[in-house]
PDB file of C-alpha atoms in Angstrom:
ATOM      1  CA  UNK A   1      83.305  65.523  59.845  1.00 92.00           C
ATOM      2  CA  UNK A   2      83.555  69.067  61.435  1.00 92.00           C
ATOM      3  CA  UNK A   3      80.548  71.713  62.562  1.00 92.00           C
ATOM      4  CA  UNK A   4      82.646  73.663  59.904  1.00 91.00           C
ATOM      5  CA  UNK A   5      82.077  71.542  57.102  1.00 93.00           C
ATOM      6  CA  UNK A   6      77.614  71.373  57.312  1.00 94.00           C
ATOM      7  CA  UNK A   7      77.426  74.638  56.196  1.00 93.00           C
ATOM      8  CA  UNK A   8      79.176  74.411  52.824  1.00 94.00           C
ATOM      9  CA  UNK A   9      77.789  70.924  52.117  1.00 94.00           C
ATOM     10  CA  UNK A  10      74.339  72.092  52.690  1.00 94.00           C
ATOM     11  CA  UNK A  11      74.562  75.351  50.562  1.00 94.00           C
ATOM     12  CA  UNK A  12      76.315  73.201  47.633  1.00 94.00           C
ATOM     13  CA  UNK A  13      72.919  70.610  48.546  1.00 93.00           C
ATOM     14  CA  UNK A  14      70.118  73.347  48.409  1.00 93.00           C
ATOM     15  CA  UNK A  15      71.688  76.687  47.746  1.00 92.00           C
ATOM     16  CA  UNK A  16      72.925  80.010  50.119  1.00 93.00           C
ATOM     17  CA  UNK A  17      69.071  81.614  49.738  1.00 93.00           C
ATOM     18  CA  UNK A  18      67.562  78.508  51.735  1.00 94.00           C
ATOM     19  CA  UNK A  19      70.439  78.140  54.659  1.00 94.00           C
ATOM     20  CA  UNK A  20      69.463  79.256  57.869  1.00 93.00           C
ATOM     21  CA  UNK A  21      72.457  78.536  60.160  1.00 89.00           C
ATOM     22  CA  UNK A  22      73.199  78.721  63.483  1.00 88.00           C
ATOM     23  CA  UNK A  23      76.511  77.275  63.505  1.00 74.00           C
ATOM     24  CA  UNK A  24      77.181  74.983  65.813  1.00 81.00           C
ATOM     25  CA  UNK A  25      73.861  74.312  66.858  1.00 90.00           C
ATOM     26  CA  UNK A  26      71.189  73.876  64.158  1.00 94.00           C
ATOM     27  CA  UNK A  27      71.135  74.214  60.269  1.00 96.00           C
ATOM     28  CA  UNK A  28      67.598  74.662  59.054  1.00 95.00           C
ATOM     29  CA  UNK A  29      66.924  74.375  55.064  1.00 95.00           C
ATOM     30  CA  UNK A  30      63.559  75.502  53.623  1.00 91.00           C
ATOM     31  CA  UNK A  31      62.439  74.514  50.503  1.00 87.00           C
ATOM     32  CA  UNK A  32      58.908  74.443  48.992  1.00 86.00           C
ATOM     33  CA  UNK A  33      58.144  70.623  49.704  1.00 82.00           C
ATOM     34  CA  UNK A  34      59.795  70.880  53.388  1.00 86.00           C
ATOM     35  CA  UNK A  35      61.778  71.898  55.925  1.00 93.00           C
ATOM     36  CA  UNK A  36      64.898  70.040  56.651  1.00 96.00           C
ATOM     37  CA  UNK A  37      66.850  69.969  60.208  1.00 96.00           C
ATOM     38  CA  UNK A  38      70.585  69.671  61.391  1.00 97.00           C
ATOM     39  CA  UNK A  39      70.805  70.023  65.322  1.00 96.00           C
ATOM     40  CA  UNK A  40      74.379  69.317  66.947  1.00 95.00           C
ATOM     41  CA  UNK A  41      73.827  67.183  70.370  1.00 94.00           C
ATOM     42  CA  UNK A  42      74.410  69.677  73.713  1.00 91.00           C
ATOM     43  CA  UNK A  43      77.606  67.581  73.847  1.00 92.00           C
ATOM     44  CA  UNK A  44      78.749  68.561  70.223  1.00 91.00           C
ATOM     45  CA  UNK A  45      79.191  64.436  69.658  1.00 94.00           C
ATOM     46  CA  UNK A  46      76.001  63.487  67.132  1.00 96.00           C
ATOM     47  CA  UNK A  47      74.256  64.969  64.669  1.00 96.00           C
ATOM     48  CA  UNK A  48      70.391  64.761  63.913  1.00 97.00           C
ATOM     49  CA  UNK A  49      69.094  65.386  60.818  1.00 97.00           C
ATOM     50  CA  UNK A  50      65.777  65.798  61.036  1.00 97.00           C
ATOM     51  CA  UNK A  51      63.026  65.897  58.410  1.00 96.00           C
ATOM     52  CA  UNK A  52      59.241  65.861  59.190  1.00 96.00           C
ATOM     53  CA  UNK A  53      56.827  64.152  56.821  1.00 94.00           C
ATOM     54  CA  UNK A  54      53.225  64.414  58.329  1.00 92.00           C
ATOM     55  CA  UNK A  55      51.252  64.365  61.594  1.00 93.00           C
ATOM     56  CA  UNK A  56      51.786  61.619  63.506  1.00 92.00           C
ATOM     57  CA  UNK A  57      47.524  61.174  63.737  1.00 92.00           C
ATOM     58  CA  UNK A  58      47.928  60.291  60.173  1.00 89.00           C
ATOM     59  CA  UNK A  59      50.829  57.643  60.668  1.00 88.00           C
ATOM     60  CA  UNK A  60      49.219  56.393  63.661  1.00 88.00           C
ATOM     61  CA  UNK A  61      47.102  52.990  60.929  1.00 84.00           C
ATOM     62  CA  UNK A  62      49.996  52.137  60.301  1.00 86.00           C
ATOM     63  CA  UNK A  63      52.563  52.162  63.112  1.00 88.00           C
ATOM     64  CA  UNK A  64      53.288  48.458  62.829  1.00 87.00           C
ATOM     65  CA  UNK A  65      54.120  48.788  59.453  1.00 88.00           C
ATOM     66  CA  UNK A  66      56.572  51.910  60.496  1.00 90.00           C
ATOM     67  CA  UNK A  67      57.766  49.673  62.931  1.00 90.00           C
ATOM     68  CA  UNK A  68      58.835  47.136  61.175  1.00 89.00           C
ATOM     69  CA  UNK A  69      60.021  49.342  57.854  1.00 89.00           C
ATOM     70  CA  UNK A  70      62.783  51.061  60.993  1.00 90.00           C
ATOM     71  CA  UNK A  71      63.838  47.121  61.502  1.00 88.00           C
ATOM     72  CA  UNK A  72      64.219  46.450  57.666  1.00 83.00           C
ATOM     73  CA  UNK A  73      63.479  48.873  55.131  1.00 84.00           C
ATOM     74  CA  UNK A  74      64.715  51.943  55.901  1.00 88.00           C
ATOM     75  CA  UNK A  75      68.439  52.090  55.976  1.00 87.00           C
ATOM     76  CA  UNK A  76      70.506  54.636  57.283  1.00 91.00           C
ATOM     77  CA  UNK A  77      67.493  56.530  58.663  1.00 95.00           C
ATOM     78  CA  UNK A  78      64.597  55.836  61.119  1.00 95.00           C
ATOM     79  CA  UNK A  79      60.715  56.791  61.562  1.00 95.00           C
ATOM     80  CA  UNK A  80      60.096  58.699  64.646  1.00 96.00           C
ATOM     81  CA  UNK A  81      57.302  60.207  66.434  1.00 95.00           C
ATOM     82  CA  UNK A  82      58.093  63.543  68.613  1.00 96.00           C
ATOM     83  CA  UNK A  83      55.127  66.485  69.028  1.00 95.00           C
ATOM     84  CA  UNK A  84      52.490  64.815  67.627  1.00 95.00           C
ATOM     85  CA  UNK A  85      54.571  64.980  63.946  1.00 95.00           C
ATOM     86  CA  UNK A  86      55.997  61.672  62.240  1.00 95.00           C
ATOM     87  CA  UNK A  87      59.543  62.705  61.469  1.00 96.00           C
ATOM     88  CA  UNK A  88      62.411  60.856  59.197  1.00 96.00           C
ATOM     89  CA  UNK A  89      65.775  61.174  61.519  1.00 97.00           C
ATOM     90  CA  UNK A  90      69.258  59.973  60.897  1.00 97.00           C
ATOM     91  CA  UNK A  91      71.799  60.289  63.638  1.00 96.00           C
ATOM     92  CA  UNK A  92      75.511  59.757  63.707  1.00 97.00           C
ATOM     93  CA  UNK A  93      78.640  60.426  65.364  1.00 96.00           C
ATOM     94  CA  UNK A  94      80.136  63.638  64.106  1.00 96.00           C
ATOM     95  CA  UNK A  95      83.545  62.329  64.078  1.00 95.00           C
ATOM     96  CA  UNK A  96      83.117  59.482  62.078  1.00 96.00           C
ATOM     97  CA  UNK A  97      80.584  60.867  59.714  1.00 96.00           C
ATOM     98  CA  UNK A  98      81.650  61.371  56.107  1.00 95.00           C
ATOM     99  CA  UNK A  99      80.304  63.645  53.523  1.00 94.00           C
ATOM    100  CA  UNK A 100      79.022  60.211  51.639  1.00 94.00           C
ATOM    101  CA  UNK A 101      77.024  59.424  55.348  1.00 95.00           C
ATOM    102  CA  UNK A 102      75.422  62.635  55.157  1.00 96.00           C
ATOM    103  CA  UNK A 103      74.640  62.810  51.316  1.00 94.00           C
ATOM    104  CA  UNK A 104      73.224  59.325  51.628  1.00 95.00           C
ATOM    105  CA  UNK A 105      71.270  60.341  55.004  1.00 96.00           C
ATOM    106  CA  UNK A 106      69.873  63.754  53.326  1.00 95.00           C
ATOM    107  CA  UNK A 107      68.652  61.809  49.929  1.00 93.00           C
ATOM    108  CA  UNK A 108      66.886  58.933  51.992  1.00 93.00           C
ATOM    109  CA  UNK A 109      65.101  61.249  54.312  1.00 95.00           C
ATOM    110  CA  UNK A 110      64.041  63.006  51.079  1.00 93.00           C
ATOM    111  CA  UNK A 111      62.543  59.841  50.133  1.00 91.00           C
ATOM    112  CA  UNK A 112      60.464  58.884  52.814  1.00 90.00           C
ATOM    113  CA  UNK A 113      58.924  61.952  52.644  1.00 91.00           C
ATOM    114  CA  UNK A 114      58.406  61.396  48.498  1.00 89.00           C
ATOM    115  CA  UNK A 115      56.803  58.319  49.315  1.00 86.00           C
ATOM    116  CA  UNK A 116      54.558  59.359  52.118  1.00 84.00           C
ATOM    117  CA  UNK A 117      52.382  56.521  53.796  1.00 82.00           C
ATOM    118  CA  UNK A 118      52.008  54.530  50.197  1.00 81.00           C
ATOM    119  CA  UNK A 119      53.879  51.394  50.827  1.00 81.00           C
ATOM    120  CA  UNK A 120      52.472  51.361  54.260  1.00 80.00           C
ATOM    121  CA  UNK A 121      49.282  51.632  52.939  1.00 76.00           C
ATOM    122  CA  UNK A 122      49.581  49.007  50.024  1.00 78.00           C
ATOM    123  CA  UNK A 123      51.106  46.725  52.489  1.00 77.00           C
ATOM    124  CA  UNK A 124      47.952  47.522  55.147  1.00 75.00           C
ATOM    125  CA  UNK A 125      46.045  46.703  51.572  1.00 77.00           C
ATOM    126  CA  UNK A 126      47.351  43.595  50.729  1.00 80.00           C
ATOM    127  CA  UNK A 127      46.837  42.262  53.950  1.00 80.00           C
ATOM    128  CA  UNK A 128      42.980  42.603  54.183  1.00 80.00           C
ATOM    129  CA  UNK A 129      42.916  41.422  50.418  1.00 84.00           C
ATOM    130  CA  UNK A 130      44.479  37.854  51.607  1.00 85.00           C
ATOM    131  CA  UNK A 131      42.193  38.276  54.235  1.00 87.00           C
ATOM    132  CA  UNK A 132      39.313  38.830  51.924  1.00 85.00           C
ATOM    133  CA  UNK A 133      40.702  35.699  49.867  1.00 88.00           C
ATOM    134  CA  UNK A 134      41.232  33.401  53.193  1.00 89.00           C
ATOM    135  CA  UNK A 135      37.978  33.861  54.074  1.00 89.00           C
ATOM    136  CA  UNK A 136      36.344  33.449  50.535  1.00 89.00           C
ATOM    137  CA  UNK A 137      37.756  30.195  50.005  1.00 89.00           C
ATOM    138  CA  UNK A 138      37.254  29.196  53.181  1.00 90.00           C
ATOM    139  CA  UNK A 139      33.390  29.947  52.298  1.00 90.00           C
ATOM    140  CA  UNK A 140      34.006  27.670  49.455  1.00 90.00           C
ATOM    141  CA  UNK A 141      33.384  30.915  47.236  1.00 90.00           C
ATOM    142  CA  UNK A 142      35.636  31.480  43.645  1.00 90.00           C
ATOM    143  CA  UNK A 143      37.076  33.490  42.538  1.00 89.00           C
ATOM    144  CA  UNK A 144      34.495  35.319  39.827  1.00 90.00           C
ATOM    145  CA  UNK A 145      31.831  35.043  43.323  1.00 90.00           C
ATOM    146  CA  UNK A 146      34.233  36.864  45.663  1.00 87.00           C
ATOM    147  CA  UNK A 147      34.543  39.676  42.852  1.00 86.00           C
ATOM    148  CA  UNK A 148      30.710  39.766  42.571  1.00 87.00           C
ATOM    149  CA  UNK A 149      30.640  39.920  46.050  1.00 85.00           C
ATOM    150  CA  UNK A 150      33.278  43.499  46.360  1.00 81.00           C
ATOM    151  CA  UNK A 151      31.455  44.856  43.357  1.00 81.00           C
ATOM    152  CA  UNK A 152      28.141  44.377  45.067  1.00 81.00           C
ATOM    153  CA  UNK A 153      29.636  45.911  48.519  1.00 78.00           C
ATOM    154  CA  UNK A 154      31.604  48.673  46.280  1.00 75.00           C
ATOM    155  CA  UNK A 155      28.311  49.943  44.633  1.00 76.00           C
ATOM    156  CA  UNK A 156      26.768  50.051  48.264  1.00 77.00           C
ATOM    157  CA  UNK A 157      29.009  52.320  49.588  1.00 72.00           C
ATOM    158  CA  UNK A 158      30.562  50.083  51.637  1.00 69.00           C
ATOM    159  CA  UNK A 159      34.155  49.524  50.503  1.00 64.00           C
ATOM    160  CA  UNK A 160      34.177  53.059  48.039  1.00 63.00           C
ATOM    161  CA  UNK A 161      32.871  56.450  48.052  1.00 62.00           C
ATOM    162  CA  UNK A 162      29.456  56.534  46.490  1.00 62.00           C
ATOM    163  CA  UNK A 163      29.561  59.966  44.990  1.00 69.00           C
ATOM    164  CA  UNK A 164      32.898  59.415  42.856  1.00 67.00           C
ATOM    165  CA  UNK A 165      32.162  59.505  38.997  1.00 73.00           C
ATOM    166  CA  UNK A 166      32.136  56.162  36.762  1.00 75.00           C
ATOM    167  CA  UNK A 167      35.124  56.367  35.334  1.00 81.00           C
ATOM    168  CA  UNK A 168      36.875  56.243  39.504  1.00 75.00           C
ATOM    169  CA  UNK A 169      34.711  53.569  40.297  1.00 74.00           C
ATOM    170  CA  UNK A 170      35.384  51.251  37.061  1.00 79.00           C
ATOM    171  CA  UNK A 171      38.982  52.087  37.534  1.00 80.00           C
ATOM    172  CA  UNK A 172      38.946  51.308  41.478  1.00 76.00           C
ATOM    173  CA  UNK A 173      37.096  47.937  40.925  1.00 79.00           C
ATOM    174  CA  UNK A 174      39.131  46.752  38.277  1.00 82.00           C
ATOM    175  CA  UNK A 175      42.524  47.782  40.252  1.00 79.00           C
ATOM    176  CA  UNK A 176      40.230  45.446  43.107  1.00 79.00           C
ATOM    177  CA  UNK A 177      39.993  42.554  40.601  1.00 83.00           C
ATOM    178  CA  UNK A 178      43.870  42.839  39.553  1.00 86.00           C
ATOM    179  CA  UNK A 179      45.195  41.911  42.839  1.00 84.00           C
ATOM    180  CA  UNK A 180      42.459  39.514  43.876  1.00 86.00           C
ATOM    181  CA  UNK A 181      43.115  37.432  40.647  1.00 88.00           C
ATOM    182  CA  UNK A 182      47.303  37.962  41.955  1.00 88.00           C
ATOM    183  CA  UNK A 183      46.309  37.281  45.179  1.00 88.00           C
ATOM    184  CA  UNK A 184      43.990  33.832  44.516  1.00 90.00           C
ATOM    185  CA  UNK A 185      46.312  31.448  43.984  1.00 90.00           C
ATOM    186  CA  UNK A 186      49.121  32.571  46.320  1.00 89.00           C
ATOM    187  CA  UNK A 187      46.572  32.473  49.282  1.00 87.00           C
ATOM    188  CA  UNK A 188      46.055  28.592  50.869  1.00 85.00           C
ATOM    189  CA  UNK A 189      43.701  27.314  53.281  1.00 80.00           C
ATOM    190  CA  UNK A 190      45.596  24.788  55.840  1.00 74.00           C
ATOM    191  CA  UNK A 191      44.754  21.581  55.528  1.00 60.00           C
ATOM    192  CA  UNK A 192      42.673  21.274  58.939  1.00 61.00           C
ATOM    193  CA  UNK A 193      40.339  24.537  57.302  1.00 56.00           C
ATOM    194  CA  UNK A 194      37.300  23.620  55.606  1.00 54.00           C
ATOM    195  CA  UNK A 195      37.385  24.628  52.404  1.00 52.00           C
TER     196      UNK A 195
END
């Protein structure tokens, strides 16, 4: 690709009125759910394209699960942390980037910022749910206990947010009971646990 051809792609992407360009340096596009970067490397090799998602204070429950999303889930793009601000980056060689590689690069920094920290968060989620389960069955508990047992703690304050209306709390507990009774059976005590 050449410094000649960002420009064009990026006003057929997002339109002339959100361009701010200072070719060959940095591209900057502004829309109304965020601001998108394009900086050209000092040496005029790479290209960063730069998106940033949310402060990095926010992120910072869940930086194993980042982690491990840059190793396996994320594709062409990585999670980054730079100024206290979790950004999506994708960087390339300008030479052997194609207008696919930078399509493909634009849309999937677009969606990590659609998606936020929700699959971190369900992930973080699931695991203290088989923890809850482990534990429960290691206390010899069931299934219909263990619920008793989060409803109880739910109604206390403890795992919810007392002042939310009936209708958030019946639909919180029963989202609670849906992936305990999915979680139950997939979660085993070794054989050496007491049970």
């Amino acid at each position: 690709m050449q410094v000649a051809e960002i420009s064009p792609l990026l006003i057929e992407l997002f339109g002339a009125d959100r361009l701010e360009a200072n070719p060959p340096e940095s591209w900057q596009i502004q829309t109304p759910e965020c601001r998108l970067l394009l900086l050209l490397s000092a040496s005029g090799e790479w290209l960063r394209v730069l998106l940033p998602l949310l402060p990095a204070v926010d992120a910072a429950p869940f930086h194993t699960q980042i982690l491990e999303a840059n190793f396996d889930a994320t594709g062409p793009v990585r999670y980054a942390l730079h100024q206290n601000v979790l950004w999506g980056v994708f960087q390339h060689d300008l030479a052997s980037l194609t207008t696919g590689d930078l399509y493909q690069a634009i849309a999937s920094l677009f969606d990590l910022a659609q998606r936020g920290l929700d699959p971190f968060f369900t992930a973080l989620a699931e695991t203290q749910l088989r923890q809850i389960v482990h534990a429960a069955k290691q206390q010899g508990q069931s299934l219909a206990a263990t619920l008793q047992t989060l409803t109880h703690l739910y109604e206390e304050g403890v795992l919810g947010d007392l002042s939310n209306g009936p209708e958030i709390r019946r639909f919180t507990l029963d989202r609670w009971r849906e992936q305990l009774e999915r979680l139950w059976p997939e979660v085993e005590l070794d054989a050496r646990e007491p049970s």
